[in-house]
PDB file of C-alpha atoms and ligand atoms in Angstrom:
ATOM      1  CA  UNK A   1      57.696   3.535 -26.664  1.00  0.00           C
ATOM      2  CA  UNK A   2      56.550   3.181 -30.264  1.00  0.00           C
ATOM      3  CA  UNK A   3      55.593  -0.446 -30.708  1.00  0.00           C
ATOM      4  CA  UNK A   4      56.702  -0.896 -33.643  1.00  0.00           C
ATOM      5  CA  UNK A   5      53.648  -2.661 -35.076  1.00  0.00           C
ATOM      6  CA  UNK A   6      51.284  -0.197 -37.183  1.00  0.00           C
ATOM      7  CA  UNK A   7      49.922  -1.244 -40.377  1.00  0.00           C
ATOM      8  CA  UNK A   8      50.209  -5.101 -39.210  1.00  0.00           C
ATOM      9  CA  UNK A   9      46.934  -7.143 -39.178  1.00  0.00           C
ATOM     10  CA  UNK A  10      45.445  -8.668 -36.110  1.00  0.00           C
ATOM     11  CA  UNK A  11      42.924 -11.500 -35.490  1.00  0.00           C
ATOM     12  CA  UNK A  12      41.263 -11.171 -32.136  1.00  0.00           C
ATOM     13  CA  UNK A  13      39.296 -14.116 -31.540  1.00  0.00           C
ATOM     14  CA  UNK A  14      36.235 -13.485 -29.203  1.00  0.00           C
ATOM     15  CA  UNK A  15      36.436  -9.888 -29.141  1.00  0.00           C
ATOM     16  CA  UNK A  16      33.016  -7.781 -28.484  1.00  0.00           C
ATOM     17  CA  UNK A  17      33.439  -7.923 -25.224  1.00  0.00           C
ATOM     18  CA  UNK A  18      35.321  -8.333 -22.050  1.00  0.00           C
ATOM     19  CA  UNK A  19      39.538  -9.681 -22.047  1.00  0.00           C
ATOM     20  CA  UNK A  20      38.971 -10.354 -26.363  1.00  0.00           C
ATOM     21  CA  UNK A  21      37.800  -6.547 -26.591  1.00  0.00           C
ATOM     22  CA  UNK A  22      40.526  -5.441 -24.537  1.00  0.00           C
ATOM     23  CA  UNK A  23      43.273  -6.834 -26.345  1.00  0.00           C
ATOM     24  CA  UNK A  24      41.452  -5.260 -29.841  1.00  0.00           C
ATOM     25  CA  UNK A  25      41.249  -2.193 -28.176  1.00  0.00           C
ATOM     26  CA  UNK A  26      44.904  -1.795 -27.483  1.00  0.00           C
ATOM     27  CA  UNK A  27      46.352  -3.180 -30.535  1.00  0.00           C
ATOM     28  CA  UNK A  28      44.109  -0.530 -32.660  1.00  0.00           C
ATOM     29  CA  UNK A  29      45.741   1.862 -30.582  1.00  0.00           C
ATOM     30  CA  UNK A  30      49.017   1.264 -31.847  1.00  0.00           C
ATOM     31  CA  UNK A  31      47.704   1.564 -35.487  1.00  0.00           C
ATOM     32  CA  UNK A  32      46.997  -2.512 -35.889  1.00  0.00           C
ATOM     33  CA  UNK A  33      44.363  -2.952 -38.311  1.00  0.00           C
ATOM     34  CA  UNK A  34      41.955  -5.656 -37.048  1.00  0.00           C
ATOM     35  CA  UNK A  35      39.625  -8.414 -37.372  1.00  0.00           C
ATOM     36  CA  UNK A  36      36.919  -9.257 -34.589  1.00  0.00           C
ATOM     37  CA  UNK A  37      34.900 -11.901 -33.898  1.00  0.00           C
ATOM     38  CA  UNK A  38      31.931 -13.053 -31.704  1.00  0.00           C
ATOM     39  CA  UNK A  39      28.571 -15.022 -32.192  1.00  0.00           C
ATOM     40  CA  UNK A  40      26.506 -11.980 -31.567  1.00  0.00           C
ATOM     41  CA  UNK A  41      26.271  -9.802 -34.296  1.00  0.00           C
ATOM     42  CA  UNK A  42      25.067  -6.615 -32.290  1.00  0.00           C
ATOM     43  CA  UNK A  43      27.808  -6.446 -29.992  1.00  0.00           C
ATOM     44  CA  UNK A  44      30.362  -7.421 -32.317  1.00  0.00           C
ATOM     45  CA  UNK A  45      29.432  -4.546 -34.903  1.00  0.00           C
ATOM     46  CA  UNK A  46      29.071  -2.004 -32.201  1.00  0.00           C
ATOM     47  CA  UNK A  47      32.464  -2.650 -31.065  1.00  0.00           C
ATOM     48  CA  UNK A  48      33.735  -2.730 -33.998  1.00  0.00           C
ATOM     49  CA  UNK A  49      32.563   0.738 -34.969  1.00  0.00           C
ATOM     50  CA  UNK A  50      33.951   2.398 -31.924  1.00  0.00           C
ATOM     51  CA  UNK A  51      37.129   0.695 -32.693  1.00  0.00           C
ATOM     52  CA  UNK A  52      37.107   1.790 -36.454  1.00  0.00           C
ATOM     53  CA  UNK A  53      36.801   5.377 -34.563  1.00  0.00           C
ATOM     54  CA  UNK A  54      40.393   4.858 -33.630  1.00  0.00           C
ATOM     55  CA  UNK A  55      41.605   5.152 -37.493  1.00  0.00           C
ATOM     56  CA  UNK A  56      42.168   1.375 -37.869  1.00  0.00           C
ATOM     57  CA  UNK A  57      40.702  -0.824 -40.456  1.00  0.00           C
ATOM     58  CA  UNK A  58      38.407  -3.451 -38.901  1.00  0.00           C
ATOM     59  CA  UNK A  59      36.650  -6.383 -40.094  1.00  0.00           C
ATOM     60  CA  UNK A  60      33.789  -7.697 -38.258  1.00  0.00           C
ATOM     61  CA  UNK A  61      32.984 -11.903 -38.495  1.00  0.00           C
ATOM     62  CA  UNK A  62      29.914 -13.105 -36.543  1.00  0.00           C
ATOM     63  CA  UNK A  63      30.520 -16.956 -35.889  1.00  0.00           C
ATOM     64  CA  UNK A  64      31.056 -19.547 -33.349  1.00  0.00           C
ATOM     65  CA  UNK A  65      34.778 -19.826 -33.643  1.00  0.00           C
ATOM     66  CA  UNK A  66      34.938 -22.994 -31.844  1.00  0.00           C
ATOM     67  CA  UNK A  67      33.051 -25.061 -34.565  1.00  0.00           C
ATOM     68  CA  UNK A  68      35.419 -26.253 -37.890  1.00  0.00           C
ATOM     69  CA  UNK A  69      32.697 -23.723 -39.960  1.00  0.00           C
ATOM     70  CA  UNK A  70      32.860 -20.507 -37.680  1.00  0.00           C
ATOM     71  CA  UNK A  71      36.630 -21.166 -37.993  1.00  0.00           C
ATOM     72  CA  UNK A  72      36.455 -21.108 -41.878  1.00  0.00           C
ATOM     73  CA  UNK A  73      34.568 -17.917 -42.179  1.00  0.00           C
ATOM     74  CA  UNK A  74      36.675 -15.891 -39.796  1.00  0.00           C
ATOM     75  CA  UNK A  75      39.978 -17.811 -41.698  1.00  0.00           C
ATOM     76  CA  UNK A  76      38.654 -16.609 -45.012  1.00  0.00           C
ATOM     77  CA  UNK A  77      37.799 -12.845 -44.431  1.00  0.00           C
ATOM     78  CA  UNK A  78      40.886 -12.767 -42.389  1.00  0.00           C
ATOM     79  CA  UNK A  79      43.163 -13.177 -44.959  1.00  0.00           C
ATOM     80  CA  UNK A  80      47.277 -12.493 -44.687  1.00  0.00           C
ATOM     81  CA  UNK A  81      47.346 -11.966 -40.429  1.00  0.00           C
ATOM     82  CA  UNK A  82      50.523 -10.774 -38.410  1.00  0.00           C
ATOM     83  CA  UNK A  83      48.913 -11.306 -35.048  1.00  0.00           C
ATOM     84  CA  UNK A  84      46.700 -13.742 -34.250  1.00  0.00           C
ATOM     85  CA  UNK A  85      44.628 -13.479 -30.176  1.00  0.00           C
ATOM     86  CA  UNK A  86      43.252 -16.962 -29.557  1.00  0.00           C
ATOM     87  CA  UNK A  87      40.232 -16.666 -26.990  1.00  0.00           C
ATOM     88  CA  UNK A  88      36.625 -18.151 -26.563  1.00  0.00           C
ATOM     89  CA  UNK A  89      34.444 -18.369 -23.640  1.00  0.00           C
ATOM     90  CA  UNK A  90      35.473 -20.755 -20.733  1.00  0.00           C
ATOM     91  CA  UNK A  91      33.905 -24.004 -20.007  1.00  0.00           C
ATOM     92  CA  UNK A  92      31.349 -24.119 -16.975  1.00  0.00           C
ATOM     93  CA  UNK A  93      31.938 -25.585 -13.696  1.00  0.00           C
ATOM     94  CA  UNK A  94      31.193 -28.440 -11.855  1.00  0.00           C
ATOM     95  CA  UNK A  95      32.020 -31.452 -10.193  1.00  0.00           C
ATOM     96  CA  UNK A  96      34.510 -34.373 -11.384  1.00  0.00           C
ATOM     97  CA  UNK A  97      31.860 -37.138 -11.669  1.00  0.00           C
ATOM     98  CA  UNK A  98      29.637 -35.246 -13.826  1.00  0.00           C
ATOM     99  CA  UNK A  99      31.375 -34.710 -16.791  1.00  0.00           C
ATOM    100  CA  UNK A 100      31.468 -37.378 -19.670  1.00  0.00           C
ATOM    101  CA  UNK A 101      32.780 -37.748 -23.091  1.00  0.00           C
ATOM    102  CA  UNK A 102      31.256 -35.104 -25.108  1.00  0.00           C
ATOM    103  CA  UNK A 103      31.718 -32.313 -21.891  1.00  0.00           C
ATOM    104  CA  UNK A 104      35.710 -33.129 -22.626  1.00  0.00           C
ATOM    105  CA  UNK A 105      35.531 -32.860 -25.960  1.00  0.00           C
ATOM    106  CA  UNK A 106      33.146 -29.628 -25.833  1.00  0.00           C
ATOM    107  CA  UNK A 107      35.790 -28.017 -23.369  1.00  0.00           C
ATOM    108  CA  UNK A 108      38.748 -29.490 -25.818  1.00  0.00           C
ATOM    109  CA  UNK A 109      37.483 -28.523 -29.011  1.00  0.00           C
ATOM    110  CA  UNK A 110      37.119 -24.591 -26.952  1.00  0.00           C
ATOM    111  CA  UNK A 111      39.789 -24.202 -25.749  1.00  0.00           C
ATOM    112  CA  UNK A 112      42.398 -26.311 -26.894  1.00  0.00           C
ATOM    113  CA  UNK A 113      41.714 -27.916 -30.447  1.00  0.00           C
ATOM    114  CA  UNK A 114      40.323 -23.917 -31.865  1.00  0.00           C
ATOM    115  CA  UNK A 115      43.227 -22.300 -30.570  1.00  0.00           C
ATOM    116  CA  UNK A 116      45.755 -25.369 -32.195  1.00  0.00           C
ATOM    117  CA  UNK A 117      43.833 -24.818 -35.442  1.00  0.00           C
ATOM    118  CA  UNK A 118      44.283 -21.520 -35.820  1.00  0.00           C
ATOM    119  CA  UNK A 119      47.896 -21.275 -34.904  1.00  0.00           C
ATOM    120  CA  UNK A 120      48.148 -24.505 -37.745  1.00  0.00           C
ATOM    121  CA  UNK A 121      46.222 -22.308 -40.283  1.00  0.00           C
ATOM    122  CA  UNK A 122      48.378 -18.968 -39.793  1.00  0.00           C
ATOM    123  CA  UNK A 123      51.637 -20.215 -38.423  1.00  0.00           C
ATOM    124  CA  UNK A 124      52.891 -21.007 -41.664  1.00  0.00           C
ATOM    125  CA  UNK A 125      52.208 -17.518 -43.098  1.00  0.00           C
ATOM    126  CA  UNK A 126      53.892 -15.847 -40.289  1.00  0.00           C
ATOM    127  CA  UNK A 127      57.117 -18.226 -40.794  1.00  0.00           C
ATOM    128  CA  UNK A 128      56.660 -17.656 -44.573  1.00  0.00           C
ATOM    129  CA  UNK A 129      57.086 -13.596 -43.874  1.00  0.00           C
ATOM    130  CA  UNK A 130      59.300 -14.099 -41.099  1.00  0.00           C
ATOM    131  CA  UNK A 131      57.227 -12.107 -38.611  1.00  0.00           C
ATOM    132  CA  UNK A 132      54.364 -13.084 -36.382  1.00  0.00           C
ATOM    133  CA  UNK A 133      53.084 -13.009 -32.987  1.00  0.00           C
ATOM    134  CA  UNK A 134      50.240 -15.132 -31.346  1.00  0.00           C
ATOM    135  CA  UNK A 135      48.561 -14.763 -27.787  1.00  0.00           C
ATOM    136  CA  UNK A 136      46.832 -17.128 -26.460  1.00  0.00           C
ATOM    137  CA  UNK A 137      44.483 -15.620 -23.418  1.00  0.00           C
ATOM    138  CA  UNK A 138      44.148 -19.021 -21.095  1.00  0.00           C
ATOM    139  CA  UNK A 139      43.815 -18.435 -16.965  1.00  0.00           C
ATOM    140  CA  UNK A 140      45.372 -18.364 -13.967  1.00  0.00           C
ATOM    141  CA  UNK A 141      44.241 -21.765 -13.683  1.00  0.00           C
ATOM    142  CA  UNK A 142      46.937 -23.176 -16.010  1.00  0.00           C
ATOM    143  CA  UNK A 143      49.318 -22.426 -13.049  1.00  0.00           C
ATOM    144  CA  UNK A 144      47.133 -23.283 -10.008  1.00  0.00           C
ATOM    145  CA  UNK A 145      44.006 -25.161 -11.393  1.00  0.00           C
ATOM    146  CA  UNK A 146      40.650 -24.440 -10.005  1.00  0.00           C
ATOM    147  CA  UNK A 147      39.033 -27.501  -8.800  1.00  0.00           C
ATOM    148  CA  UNK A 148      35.501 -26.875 -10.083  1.00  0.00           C
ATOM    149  CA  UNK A 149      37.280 -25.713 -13.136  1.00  0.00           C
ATOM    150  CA  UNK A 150      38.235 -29.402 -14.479  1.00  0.00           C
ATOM    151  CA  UNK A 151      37.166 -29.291 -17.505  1.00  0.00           C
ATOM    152  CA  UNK A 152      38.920 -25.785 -18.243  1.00  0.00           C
ATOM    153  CA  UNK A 153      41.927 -27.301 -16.392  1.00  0.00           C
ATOM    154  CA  UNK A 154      42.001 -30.018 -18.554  1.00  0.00           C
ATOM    155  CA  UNK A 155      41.599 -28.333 -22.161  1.00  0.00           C
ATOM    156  CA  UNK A 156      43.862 -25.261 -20.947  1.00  0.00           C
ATOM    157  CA  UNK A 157      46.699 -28.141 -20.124  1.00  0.00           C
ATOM    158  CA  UNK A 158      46.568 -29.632 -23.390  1.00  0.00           C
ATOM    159  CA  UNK A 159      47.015 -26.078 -25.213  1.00  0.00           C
ATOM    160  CA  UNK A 160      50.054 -24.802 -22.758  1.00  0.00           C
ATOM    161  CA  UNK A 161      51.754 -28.341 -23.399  1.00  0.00           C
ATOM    162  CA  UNK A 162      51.399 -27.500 -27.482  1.00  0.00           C
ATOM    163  CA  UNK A 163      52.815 -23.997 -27.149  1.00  0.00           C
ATOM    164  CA  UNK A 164      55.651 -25.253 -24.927  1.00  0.00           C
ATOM    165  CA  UNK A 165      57.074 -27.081 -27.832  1.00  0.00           C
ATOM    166  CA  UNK A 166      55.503 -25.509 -30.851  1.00  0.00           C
ATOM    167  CA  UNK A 167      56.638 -21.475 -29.799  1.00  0.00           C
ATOM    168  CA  UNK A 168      60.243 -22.913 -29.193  1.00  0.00           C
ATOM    169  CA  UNK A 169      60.034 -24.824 -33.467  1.00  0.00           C
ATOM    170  CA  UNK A 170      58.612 -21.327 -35.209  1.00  0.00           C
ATOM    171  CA  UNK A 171      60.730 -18.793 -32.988  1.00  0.00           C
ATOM    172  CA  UNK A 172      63.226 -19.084 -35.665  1.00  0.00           C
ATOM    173  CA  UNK A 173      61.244 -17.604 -37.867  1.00  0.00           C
ATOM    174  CA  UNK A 174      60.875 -14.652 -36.342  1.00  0.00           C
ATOM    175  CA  UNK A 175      57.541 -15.845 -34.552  1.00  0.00           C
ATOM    176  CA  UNK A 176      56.327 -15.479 -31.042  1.00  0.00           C
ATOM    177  CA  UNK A 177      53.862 -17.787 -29.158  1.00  0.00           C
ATOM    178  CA  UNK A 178      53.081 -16.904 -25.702  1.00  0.00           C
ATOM    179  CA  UNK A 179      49.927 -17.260 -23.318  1.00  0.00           C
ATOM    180  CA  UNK A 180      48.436 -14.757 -20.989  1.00  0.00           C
ATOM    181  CA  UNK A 181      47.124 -16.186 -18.057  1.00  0.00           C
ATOM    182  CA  UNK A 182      44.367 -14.057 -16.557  1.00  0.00           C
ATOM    183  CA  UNK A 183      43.548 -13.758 -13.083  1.00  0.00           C
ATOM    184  CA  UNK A 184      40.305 -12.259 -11.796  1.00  0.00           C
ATOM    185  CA  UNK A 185      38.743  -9.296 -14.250  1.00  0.00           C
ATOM    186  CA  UNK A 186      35.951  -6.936 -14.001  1.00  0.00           C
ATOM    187  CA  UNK A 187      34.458  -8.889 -17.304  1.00  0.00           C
ATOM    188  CA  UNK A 188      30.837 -10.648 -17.602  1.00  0.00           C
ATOM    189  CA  UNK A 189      32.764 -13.176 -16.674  1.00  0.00           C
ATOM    190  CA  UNK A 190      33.423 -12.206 -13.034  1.00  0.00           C
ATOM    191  CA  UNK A 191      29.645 -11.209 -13.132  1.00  0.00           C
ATOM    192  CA  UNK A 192      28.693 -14.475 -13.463  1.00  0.00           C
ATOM    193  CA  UNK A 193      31.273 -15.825 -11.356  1.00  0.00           C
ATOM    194  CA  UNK A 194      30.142 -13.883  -8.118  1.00  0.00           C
ATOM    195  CA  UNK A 195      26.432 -14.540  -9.619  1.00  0.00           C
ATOM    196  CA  UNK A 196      27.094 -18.187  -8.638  1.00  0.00           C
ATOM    197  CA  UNK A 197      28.596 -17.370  -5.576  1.00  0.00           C
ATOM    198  CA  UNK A 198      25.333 -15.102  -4.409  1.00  0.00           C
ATOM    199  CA  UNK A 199      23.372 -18.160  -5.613  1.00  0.00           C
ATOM    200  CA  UNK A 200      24.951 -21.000  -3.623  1.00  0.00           C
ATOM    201  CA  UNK A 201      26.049 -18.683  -0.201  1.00  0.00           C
ATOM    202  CA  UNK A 202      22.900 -16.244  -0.425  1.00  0.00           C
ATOM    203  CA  UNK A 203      25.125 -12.672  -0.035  1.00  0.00           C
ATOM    204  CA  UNK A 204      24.723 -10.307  -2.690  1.00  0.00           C
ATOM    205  CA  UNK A 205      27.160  -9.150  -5.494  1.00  0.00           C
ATOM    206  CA  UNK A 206      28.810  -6.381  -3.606  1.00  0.00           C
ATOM    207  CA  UNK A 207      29.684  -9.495  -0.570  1.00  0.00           C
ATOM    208  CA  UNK A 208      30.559 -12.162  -3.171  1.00  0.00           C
ATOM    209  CA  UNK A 209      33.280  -9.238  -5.356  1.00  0.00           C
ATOM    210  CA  UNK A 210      34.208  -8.139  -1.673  1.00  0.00           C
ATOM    211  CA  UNK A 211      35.479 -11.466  -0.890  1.00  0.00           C
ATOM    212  CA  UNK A 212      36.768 -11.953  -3.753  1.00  0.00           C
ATOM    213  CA  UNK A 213      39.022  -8.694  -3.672  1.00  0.00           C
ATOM    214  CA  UNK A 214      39.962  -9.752  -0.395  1.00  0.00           C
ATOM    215  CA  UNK A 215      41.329 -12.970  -1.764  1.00  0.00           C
ATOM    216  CA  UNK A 216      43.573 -10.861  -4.503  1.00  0.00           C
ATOM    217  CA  UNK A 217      47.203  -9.136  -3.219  1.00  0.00           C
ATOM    218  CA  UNK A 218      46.091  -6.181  -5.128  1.00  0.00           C
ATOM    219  CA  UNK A 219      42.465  -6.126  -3.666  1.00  0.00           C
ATOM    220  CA  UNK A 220      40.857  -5.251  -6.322  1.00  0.00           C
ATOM    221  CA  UNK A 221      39.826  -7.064 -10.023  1.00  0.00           C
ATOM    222  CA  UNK A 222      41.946  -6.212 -13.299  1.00  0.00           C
ATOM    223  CA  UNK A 223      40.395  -4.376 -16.106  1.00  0.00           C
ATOM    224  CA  UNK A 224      39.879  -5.409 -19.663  1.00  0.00           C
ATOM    225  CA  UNK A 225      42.258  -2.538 -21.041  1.00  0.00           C
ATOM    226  CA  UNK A 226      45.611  -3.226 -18.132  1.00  0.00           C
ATOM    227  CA  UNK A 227      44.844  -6.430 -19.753  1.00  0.00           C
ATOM    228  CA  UNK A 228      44.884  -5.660 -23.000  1.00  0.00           C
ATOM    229  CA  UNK A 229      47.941  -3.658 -22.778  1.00  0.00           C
ATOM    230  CA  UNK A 230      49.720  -6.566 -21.778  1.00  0.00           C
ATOM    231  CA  UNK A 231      48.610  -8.007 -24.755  1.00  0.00           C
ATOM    232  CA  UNK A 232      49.456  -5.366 -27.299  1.00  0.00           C
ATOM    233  CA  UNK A 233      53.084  -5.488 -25.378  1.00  0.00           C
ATOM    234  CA  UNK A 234      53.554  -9.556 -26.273  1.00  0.00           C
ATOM    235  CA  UNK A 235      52.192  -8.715 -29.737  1.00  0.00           C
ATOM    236  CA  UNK A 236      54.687  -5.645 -30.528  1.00  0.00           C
ATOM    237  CA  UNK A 237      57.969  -6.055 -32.617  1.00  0.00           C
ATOM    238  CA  UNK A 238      59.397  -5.146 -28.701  1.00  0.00           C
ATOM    239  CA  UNK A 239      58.579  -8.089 -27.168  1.00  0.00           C
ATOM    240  CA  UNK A 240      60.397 -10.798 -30.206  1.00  0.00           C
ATOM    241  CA  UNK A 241      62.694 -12.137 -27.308  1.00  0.00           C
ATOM    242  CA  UNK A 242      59.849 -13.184 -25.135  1.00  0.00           C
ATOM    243  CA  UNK A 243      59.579 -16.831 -26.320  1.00  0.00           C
ATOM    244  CA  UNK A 244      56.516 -19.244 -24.905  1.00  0.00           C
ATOM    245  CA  UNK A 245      55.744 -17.824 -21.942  1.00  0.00           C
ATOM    246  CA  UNK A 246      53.105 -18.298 -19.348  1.00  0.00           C
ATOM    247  CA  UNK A 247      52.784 -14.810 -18.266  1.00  0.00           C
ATOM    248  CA  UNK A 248      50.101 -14.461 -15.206  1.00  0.00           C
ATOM    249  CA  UNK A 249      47.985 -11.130 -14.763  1.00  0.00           C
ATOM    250  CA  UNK A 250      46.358 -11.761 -11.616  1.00  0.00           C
ATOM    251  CA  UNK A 251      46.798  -8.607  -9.236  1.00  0.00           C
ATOM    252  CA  UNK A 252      49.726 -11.168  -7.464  1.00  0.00           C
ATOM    253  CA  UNK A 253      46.906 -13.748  -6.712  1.00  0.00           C
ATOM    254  CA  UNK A 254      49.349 -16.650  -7.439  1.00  0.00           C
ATOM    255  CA  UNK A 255      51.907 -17.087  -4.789  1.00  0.00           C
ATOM    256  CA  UNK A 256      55.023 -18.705  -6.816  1.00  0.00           C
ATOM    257  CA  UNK A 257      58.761 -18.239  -7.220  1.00  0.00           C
ATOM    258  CA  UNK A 258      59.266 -19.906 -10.296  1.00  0.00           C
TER     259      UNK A 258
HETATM  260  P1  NAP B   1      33.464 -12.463 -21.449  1.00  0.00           P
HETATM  261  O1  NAP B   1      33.519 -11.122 -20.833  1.00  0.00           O
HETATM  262  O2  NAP B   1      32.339 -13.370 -21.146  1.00  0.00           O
HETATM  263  O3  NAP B   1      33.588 -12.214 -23.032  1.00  0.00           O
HETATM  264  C1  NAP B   1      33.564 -13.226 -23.875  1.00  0.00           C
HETATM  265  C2  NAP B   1      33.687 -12.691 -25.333  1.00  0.00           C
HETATM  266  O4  NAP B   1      33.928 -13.820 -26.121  1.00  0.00           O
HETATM  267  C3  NAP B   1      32.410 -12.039 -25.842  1.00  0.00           C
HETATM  268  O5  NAP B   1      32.772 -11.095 -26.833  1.00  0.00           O
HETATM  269  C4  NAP B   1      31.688 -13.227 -26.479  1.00  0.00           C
HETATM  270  O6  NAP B   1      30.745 -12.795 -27.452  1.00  0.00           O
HETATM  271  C5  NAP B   1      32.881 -13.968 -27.088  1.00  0.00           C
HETATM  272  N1  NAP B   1      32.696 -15.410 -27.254  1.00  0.00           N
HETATM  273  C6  NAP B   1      32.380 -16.312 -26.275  1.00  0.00           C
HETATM  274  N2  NAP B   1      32.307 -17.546 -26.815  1.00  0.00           N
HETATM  275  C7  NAP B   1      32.578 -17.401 -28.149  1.00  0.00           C
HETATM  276  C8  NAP B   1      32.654 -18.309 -29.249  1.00  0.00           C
HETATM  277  N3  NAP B   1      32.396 -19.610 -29.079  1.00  0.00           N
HETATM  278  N4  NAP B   1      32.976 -17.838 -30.476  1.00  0.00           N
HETATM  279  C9  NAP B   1      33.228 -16.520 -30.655  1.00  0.00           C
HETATM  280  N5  NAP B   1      33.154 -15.616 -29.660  1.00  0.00           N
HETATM  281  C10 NAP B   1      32.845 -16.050 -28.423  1.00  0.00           C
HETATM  282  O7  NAP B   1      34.756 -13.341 -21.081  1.00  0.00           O
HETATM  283  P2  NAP B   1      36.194 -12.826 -20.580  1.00  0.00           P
HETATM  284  O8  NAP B   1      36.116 -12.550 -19.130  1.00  0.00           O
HETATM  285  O9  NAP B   1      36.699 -11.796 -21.512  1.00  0.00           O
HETATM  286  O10 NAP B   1      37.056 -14.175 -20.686  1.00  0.00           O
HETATM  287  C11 NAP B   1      37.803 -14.514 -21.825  1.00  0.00           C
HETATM  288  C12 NAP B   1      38.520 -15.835 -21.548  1.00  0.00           C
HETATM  289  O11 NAP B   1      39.381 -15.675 -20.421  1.00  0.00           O
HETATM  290  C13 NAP B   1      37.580 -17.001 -21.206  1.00  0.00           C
HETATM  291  O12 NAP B   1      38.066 -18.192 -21.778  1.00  0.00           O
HETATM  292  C14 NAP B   1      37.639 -17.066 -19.704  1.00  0.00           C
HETATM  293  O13 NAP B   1      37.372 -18.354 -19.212  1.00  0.00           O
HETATM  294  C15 NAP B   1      39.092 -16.668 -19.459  1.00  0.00           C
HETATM  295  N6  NAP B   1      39.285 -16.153 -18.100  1.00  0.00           N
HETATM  296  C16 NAP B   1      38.636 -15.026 -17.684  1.00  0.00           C
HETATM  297  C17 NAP B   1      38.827 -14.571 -16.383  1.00  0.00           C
HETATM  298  C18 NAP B   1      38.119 -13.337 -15.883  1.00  0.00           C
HETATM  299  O14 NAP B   1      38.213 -13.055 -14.679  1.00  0.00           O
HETATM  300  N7  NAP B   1      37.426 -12.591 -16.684  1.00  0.00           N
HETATM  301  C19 NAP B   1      39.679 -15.263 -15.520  1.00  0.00           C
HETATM  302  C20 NAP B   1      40.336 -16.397 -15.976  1.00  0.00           C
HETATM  303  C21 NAP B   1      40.122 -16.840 -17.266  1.00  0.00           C
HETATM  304  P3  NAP B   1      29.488 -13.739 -27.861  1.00  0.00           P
HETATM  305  O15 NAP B   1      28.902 -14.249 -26.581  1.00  0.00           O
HETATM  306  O16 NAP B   1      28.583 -12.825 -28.619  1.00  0.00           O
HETATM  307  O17 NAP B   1      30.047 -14.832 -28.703  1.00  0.00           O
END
């Protein structure tokens, strides 16, 4: 199936490594020339080359793209985008009484407030041209929250409840919002995941994935690039009918009908 999407410019947010990297990955593959971003420079500019390997233009931004400044730079040598991937790293966990203020609005201004501002900055571009897609990568947890994942839970809300109402005012336009909601995958991630579980029930990382698997319909984690092709599906001119949507990756982890 041709995708219909070469030549179009992508923004992947968070995208040396892991889910972020994934998505890059598969959009260059259909000919998408990108932009990348991460803090680390060394990562970012390795991935970046192997991706250039695949024939695609790609601009590489090292910055924190949660702060107001990291958003700038990546917003300025970003330029005129047709697909923008909202992602950042996931807030820690922990227990309900010990978060205050400033841990919501760290976990807000993540993962709900850089996401919103980025969709406010290139929304209006997309409209303008009458063609644009945006995926947001959330979690499974939007569906069946975690509950040592509060503050994720929390932030994660707040973004689905502003794509709910915000995919169905720029559809129109010929613009797509829609979140992918990953389950467990074989990302750093999951490493440290499991690395918490070996910490707190002393079994080592082969017990704490096997467990984990066990736990999972599929038995087994997803990988960065299944992921990713998701992703590059959502973002091609294929998928224009697929209007905010929570659509959950998760090896059939979540049991619902609806
Ligand atoms: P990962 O493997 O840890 O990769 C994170 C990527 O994001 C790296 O390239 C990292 O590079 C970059 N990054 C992190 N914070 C950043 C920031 N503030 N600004 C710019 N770049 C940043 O994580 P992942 O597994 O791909 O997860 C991606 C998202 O999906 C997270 O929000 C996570 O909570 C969510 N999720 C993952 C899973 C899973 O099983 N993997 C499940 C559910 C939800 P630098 O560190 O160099 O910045």
């Amino acid at each position: 199936m041709d995708f219909g999407v070469k030549g179009k410019r992508a923004l992947v947010c968070a995208s040396s490594k892991g889910l972020g990297r994934g998505c890059a990955a598969a959009l260059a593959a259909e000919g998408v020339d990108l932009v990348l971003n991460a803090r680390g420079a060394e990562a970012l500019e390795q991935t970046a080359a192997e991706l250039r390997g695949l024939g695609v233009a790609v601009t590489a931004v090292a910055a924190d793209i949660t702060t107001p400044e990291g958003q700038a730079k990546v917003l300025e040598a970003a330029g005129e985008i047709d697909i923008l991937v909202t992602n950042a790293g996931g807030p820690p966990p922990g227990l309900w009484k010990d978060w205050a203020r400033e841990d919501f609005i760290r976990a807000l201004d993540a993962n709900m407030l850089t996401p919103i501002a980025l969709m406010r900055a290139l929304l209006p571009g997309m409209c303008e041209r009458g063609w644009g897609r945006v995926v947001n990568i959330t979690s499974q947890s939007v569906k069946a929250p975690i509950p040592q994942l509060g503050l994720s839970n929390s932030a994660r809300a707040g973004l689905t409840g502003y794509v709910a109402g915000t995919a169905r005012q720029v559809a129109e336009f010929g613009v797509t919002i829609n979140n992918l909601l990953p389950g467990i995958h074989d990302t750093d991630r999951a490493t440290s995941l499991d690395g918490g579980v070996v910490a707190k029930e002393g079994i080592t990382m082969e017990e704490a994935r096997r467990r984990r698997e066990a736990t999972i319909p599929a038995r087994r984690y997803g990988t960065a690039e299944e992921f990713g092709a998701a992703c590059a599906f959502l973002c091609s001119d294929r998928a224009g009918f697929i209007v905010g949507q929570n659509i959950l990756l998760d090896g059939g982890g979540t049991n619902f009908t609806i």
